[in-house]
Short mmCIF file of C-alpha atoms in Angstrom, two decimals:
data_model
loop_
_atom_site.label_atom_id
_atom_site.label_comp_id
_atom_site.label_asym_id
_atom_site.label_seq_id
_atom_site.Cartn_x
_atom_site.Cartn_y
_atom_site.Cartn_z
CA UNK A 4 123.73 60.61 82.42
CA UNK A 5 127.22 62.39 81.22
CA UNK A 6 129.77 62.44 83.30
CA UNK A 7 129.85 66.40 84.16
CA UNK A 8 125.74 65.92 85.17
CA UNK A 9 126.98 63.23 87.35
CA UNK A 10 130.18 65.67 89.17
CA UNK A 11 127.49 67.98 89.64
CA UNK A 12 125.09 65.45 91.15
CA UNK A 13 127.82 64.33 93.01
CA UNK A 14 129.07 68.09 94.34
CA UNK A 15 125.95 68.98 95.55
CA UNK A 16 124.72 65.91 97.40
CA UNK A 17 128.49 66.30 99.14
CA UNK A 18 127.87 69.82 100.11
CA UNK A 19 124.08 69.32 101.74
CA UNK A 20 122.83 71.33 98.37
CA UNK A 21 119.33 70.20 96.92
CA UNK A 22 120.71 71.06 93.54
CA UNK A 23 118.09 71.03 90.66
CA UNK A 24 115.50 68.06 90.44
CA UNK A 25 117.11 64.77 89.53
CA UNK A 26 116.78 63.30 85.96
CA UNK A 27 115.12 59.35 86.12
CA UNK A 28 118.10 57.00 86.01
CA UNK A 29 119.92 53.81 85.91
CA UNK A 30 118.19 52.08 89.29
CA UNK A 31 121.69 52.27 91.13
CA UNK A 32 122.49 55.66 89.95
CA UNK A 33 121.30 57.23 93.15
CA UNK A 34 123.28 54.33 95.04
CA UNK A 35 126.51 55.33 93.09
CA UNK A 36 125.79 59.20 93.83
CA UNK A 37 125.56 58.73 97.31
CA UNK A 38 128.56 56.81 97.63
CA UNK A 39 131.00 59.21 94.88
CA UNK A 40 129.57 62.43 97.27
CA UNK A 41 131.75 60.62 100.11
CA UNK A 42 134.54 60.69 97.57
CA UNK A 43 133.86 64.34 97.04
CA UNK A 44 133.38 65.15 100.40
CA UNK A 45 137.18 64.09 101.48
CA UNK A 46 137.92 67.20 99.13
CA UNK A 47 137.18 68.94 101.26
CA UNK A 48 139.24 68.27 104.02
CA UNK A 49 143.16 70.01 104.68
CA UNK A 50 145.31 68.10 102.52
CA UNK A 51 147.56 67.05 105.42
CA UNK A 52 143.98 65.05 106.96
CA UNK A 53 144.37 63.41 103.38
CA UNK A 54 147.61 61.79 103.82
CA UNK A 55 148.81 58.57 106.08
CA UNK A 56 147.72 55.44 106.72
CA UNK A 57 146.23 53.25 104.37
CA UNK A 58 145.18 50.89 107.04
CA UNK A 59 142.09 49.70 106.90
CA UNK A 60 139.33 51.74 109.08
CA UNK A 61 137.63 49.01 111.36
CA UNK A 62 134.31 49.09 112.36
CA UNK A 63 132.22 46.60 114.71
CA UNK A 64 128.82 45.29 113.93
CA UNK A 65 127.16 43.37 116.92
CA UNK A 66 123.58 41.94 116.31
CA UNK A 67 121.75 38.39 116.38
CA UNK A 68 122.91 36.61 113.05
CA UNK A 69 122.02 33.24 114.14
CA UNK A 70 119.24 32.54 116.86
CA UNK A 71 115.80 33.53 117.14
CA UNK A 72 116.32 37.13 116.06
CA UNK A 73 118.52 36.82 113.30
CA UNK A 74 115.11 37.58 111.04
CA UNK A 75 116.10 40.88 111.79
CA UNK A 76 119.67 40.76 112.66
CA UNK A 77 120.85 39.11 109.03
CA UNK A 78 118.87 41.94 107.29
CA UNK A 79 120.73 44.70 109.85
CA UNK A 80 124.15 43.56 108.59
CA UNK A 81 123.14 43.02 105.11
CA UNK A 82 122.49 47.39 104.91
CA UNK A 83 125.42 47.88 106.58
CA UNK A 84 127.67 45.33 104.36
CA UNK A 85 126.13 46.78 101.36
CA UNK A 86 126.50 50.54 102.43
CA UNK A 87 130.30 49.57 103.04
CA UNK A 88 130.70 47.87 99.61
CA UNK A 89 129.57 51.36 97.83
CA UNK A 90 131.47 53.62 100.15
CA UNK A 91 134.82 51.40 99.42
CA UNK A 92 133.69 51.19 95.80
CA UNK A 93 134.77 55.03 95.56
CA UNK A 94 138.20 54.64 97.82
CA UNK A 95 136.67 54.30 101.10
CA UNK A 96 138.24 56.64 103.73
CA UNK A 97 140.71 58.85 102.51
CA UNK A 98 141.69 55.88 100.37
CA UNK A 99 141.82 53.60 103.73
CA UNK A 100 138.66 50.75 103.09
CA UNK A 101 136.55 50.62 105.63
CA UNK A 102 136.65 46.63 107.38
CA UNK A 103 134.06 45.46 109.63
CA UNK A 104 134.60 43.27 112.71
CA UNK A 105 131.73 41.41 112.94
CA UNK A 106 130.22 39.75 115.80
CA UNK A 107 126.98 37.20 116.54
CA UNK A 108 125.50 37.96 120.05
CA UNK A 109 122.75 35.20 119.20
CA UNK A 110 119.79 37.52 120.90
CA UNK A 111 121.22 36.44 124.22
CA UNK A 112 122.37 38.99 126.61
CA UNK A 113 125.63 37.57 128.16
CA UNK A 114 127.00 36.69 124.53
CA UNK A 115 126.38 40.14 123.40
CA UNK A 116 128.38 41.71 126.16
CA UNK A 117 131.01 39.05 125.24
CA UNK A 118 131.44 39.78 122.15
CA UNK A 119 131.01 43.80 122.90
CA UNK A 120 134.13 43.21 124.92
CA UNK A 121 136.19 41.70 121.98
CA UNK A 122 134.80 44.58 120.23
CA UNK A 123 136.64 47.31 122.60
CA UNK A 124 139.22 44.76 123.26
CA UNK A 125 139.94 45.14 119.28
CA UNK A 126 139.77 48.63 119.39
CA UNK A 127 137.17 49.33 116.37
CA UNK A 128 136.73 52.98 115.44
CA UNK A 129 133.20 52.78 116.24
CA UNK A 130 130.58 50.30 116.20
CA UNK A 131 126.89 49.33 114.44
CA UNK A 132 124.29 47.36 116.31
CA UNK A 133 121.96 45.67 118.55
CA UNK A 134 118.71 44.30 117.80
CA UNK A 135 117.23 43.48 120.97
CA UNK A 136 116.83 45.94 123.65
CA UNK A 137 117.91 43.30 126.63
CA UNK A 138 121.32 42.51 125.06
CA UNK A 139 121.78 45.93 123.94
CA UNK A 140 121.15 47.27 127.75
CA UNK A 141 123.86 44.26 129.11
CA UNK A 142 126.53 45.88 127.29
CA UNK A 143 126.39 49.42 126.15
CA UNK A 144 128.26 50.65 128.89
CA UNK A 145 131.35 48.96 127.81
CA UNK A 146 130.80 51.45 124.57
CA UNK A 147 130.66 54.29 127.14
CA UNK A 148 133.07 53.42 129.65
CA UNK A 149 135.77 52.53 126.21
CA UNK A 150 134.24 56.39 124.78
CA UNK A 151 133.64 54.23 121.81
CA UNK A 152 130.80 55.29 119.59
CA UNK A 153 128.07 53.00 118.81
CA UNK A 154 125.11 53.25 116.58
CA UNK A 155 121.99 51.42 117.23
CA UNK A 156 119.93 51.04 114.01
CA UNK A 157 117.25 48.54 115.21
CA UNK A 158 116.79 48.44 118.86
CA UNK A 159 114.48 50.45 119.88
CA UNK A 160 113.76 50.37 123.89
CA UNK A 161 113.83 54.04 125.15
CA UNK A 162 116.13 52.93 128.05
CA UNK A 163 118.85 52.43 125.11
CA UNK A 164 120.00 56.28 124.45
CA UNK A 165 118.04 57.40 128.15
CA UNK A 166 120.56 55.36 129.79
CA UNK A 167 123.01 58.16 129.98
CA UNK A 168 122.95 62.18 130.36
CA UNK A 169 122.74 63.20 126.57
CA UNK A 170 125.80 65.46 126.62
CA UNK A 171 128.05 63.05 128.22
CA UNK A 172 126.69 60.03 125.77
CA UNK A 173 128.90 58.05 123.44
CA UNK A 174 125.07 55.99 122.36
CA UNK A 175 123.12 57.32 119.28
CA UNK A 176 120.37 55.48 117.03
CA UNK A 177 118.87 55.79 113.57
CA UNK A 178 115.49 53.84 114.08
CA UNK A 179 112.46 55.00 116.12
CA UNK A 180 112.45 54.92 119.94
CA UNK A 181 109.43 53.09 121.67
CA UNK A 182 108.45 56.47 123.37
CA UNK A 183 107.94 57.68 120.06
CA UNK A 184 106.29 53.97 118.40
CA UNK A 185 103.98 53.42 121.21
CA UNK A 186 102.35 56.72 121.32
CA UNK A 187 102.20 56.55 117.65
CA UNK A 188 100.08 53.12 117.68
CA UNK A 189 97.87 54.00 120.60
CA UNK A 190 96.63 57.50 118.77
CA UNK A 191 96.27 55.16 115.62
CA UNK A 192 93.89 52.96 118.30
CA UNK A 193 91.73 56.00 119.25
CA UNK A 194 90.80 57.34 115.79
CA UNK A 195 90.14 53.77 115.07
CA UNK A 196 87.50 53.87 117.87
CA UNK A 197 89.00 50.94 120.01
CA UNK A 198 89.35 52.46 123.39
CA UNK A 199 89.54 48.58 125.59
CA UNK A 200 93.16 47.52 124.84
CA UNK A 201 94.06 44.36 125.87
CA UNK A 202 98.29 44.41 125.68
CA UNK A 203 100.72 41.32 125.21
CA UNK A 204 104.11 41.85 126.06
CA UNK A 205 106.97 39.41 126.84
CA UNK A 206 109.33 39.52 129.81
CA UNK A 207 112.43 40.48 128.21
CA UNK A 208 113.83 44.21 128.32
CA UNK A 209 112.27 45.21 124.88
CA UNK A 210 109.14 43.83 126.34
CA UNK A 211 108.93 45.80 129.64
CA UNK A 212 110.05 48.88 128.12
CA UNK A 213 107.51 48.64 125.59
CA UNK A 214 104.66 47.32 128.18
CA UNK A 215 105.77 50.84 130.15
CA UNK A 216 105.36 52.94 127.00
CA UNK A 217 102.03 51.62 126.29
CA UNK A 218 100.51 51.48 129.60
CA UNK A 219 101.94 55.60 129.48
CA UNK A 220 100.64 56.54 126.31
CA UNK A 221 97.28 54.84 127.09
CA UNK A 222 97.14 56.87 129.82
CA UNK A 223 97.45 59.90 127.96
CA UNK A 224 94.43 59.37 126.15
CA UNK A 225 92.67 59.07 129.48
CA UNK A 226 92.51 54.93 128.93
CA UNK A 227 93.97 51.69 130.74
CA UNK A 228 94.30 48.09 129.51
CA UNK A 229 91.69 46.19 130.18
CA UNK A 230 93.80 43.18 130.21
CA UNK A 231 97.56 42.78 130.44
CA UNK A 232 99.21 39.21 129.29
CA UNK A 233 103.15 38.97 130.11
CA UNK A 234 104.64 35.73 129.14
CA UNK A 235 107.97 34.24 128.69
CA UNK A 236 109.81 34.07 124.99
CA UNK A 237 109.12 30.85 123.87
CA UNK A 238 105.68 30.21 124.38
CA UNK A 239 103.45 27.97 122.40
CA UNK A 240 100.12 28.92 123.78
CA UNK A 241 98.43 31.19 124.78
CA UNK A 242 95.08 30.45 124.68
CA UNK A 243 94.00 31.18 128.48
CA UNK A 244 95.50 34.24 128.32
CA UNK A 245 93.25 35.62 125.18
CA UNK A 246 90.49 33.87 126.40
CA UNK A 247 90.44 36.37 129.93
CA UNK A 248 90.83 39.10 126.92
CA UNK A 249 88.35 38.37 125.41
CA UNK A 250 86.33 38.27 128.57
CA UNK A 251 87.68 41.77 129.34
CA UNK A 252 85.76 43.15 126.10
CA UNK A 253 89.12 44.03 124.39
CA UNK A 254 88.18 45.22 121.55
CA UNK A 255 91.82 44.94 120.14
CA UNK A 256 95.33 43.44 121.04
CA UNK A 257 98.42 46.06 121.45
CA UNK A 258 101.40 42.97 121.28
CA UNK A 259 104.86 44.00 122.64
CA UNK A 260 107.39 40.86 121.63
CA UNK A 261 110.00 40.36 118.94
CA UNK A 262 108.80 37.46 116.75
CA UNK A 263 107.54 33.71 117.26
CA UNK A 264 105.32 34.68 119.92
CA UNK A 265 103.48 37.15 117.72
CA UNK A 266 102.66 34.88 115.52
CA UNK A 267 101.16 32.56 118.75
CA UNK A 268 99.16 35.24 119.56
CA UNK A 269 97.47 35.53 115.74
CA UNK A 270 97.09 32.01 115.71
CA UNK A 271 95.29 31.52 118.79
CA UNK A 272 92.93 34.42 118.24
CA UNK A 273 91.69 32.83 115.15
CA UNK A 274 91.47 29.45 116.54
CA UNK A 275 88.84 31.14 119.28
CA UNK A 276 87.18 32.98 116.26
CA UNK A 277 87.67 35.77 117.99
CA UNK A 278 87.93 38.91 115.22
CA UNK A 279 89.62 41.61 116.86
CA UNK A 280 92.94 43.52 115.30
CA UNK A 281 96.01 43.14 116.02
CA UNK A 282 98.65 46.12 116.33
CA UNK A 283 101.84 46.54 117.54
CA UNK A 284 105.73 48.17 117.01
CA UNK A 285 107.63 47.33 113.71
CA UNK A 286 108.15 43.38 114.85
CA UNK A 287 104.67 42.86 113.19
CA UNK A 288 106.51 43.30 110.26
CA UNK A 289 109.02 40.00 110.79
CA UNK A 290 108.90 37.00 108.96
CA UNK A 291 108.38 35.12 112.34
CA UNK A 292 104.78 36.74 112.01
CA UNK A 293 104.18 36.67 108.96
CA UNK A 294 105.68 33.75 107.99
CA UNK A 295 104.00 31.88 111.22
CA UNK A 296 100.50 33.36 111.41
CA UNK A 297 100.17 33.29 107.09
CA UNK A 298 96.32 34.24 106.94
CA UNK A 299 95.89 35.21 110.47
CA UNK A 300 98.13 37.99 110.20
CA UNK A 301 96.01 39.82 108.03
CA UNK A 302 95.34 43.09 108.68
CA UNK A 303 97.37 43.54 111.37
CA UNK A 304 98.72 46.92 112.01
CA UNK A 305 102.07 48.34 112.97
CA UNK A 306 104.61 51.23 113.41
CA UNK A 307 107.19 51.79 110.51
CA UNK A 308 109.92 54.09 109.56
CA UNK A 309 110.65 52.30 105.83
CA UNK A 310 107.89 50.31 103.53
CA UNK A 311 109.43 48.81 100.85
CA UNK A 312 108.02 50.38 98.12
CA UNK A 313 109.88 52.14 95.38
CA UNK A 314 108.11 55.07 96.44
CA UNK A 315 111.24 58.00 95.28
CA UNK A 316 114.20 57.35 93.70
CA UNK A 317 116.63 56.63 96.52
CA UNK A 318 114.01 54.17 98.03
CA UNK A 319 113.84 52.62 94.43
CA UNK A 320 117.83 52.17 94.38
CA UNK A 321 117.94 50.95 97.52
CA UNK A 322 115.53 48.21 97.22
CA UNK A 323 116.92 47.14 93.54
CA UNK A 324 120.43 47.10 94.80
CA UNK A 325 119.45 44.88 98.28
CA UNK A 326 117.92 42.67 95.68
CA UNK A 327 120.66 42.39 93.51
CA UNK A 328 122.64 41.41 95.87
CA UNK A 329 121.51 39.01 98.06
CA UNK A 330 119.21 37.88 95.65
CA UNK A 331 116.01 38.04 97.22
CA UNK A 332 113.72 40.50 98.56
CA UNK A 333 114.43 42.33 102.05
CA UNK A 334 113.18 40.55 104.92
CA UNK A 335 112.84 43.13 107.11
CA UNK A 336 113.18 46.43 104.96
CA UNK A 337 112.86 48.44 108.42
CA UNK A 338 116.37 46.80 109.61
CA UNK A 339 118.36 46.92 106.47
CA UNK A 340 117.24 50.35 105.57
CA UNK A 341 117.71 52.06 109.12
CA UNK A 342 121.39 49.79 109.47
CA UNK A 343 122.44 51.16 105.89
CA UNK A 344 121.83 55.30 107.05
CA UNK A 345 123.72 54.51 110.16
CA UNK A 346 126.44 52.99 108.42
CA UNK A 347 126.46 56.36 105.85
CA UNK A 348 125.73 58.71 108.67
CA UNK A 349 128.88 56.96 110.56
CA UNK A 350 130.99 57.49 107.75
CA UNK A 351 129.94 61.28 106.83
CA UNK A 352 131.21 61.80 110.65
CA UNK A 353 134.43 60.83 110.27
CA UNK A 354 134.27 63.14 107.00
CA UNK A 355 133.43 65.82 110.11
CA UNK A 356 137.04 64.86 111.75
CA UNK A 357 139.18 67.58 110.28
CA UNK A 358 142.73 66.17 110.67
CA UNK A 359 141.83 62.39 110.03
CA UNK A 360 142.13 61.51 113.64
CA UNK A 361 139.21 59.24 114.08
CA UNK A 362 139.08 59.00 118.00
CA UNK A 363 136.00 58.08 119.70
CA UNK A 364 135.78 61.93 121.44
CA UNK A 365 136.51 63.47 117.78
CA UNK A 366 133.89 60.95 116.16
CA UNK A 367 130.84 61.64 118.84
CA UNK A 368 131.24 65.46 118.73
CA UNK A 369 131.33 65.22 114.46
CA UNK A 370 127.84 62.75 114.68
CA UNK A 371 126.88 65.99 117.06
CA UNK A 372 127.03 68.64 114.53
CA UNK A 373 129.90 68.61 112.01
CA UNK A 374 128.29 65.79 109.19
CA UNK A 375 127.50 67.23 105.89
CA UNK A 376 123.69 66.47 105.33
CA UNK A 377 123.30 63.09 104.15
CA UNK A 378 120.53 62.25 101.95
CA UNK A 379 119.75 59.04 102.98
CA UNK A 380 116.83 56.19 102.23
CA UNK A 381 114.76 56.61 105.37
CA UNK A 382 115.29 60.15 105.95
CA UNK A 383 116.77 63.17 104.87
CA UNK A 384 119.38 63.95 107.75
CA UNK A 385 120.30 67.24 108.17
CA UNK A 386 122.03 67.20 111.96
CA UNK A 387 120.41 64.35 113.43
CA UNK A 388 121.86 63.80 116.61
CA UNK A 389 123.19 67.05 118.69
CA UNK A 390 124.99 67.04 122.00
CA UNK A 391 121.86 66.61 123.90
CA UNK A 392 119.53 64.18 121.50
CA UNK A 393 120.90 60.93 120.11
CA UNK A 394 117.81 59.35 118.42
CA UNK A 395 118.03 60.98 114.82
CA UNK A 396 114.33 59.63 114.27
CA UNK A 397 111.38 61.83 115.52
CA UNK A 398 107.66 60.88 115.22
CA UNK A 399 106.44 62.64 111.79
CA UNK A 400 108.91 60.02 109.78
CA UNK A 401 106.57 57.31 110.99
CA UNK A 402 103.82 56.05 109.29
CA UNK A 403 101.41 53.10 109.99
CA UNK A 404 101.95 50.02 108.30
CA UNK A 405 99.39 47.14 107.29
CA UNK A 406 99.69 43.14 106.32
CA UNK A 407 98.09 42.58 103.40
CA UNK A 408 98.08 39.58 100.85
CA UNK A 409 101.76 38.96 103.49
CA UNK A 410 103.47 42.01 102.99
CA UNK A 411 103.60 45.07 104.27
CA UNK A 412 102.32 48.50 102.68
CA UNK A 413 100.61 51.57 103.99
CA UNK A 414 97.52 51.75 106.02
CA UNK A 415 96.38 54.75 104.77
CA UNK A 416 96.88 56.39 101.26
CA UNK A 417 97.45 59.42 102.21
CA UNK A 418 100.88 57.99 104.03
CA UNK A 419 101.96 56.35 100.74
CA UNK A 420 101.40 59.90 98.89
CA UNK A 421 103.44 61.78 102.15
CA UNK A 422 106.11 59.00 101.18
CA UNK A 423 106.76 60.73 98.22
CA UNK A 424 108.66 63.24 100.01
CA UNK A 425 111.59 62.33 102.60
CA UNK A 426 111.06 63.59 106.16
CA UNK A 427 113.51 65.48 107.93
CA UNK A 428 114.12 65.59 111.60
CA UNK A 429 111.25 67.65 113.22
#
């Protein structure tokens, strides 16, 4: 690709302009696009927003990197950290690099409001993260009280960006609300024909959100569980408690927890011999399922907003570039790929601050409605939060996702053609 096809790549993906259909590439062509339209973007600011400091820009991550979540919370910061490395590849902001500040809250719910404290304390610009919806709920209103901006890219209990009046709200998310997931999965249930649900959910927040969302969206369809199971994280066994399933007649298991437990549940259906399915949120897609269940997490189903499959080019980039490196495949694509739009959609705000002043009142009212449209990997986001809705994913960007031979890919072809095409906010 010459250099003046390139500017004019470049130029249009910073202005929001679909331009003319893309030439095949380089596999980190796209990557290098996306990042150089930042670098064309600051263009287009006043010259006097151009000159200053060239401090570095900090930014806080929060998330579990060690613990029993950090099978999602290591891929989280590893789309972030890789989003930042092509953004300060091309000069950063305004020639300041952007620095993160970055902080383990080891799933557990006191630590993460510790550390969200040093975070405020520290005074980051803004801040990515939160992977469980308990630790996330202990401490987001230090983000709100502080009028600090924070991003959630995986949590996703509804309570998280409900929690406060829209307008007044300093909380946004890239990654698909349980309101939105368990709706999703329970019409998925009905055209399958099961209509006696028997649902597993933990006791944490995440859990009882979800359990809620369910047990509403069942209802909906005119249905109730015919068994409930709520257990502790942790468990081993749970044996009695899919036995008095089974008894019910469920004729499948809706799951609600974040990992190991899963995996407990998979196991001790096939130890019964009991063949029913398994569905669930996106945590059907961690390695603590798939990983701990191996065969008997075949087949199960569950929400997603991101297979990874090379299915377009930016997808394609993505995926080669995650590889490259951390030398391996993405162990939750869901978390890296949602974490690396929030990062991108996080800097195209403070693109949105006209004179440079990146205050947490100037940076919630540019993710509102000033960002450039931002052609990300999971979506297409053309103003995807607004003063009164902070969850830039809505329902027709999921698709149904399926374990087979230990990976994930699409249930249904017809989702893997749709893939093709980028969803935008509906």
């Amino acid at each position: 690709m010459n250099s003046s096809a390139l500017t004019s790549t470049v130029q249009t993906a910073a202005l929001g302009i679909p331009g003319p259909r893309r030439p095949r590439w380089h596999h980190n062509a796209w990557s290098a696009v996306v990042a150089a339209s930042v670098l064309a973007c600051t263009a287009l600011l006043p010259v006097q927003a151009q000159i200053g400091s060239t401090a570095p820009v900090r930014i806080g991550v929060v998330g579990p990197f060690t613990g029993p979540s950090a099978d999602f919370g290591v891929p989280m910061l590893n789309g972030i950290k890789l989003a930042v490395d092509e953004i300060n590849a091309v000069g950063g902001y305004l020639g300041r690099p952007l620095e993160l500040v970055i902080k383990d809250d080891t799933a557990n719910p006191d630590q993460g409001r510790k550390v969200s404290q040093e975070l405020i304390s520290e005074k980051v610009v803004a801040t990515i993260g939160f992977c469980n919806t308990g630790v996330a709920l202990k401490a987001i209103d230090l983000f709100q009280e502080a009028k600090s901006p924070l991003i959630v890219p995986c949590s996703t209990g509804t309570a998280v960006t409900a929690k406060y009046p829209a307008a007044d709200s300093y909380i946004f998310r890239v990654q698909g609300r349980d309101a939105i997931q368990a709706p999703f999965m329970v019409e998925d249930i009905v055209k399958r024909g099961w209509d006696k649900v028997a649902i597993f959910a933990d006791k944490t927040g995440y859990g009882e959100g979800g359990f809620n969302d369910v047990v509403a969206a069942l209802a909906a369809k005119n249905l109730k569980p015919v068994h409930v199971a709520r257990f502790d994280l942790g468990v081993k066994d749970l044996t009695a408690e899919l036995t008095a399933a089974r008894a019910a007649g469920a004729n499948v298991i809706l799951s609600y927890t974040v990992g190991p437990e899963n995996a407990v549940i998979a196991n001790g259906k096939k130890a019964l011999g009991w063949k029913v399915s398994q569905v669930g949120p996106w945590t059907l897609s961690f390695p603590f399922f798939l990983e701990g269940a191996k065969d008997a997490a075949e087949g199960a189903l569950m929400v997603q907003t991101f297979i990874a499959e090379p299915s377009n080019e930016r997808r394609a980039s993505f995926l080669s570039s995650y590889t490259r490196k951390y030398h391996g495949k993405v162990a939750v694509p869901m978390a890296a790929a949602n974490a690396y739009d929030a990062t991108y959609l996080l800097m195209y705000s403070f693109l949105g601050v006209r004179d440079g002043n990146l205050n947490g009142k100037a940076v919630k009212e540019s993710l509102e409605g000033k960002m450039k449209t931002y052609y990300g990997v999971v979506s297409t986001y053309d103003k995807p939060f607004s003063v009164q809705d902070k969850d830039a994913i809505t329902r027709n960007m999921l698709v149904i996702g399926m374990v087979k031979n230990g990976a994930i890919t699409f249930a249904y072809p017809e989702d893997a053609k749709r893939n093709l095409i980028i969803q935008r906010k509906q």
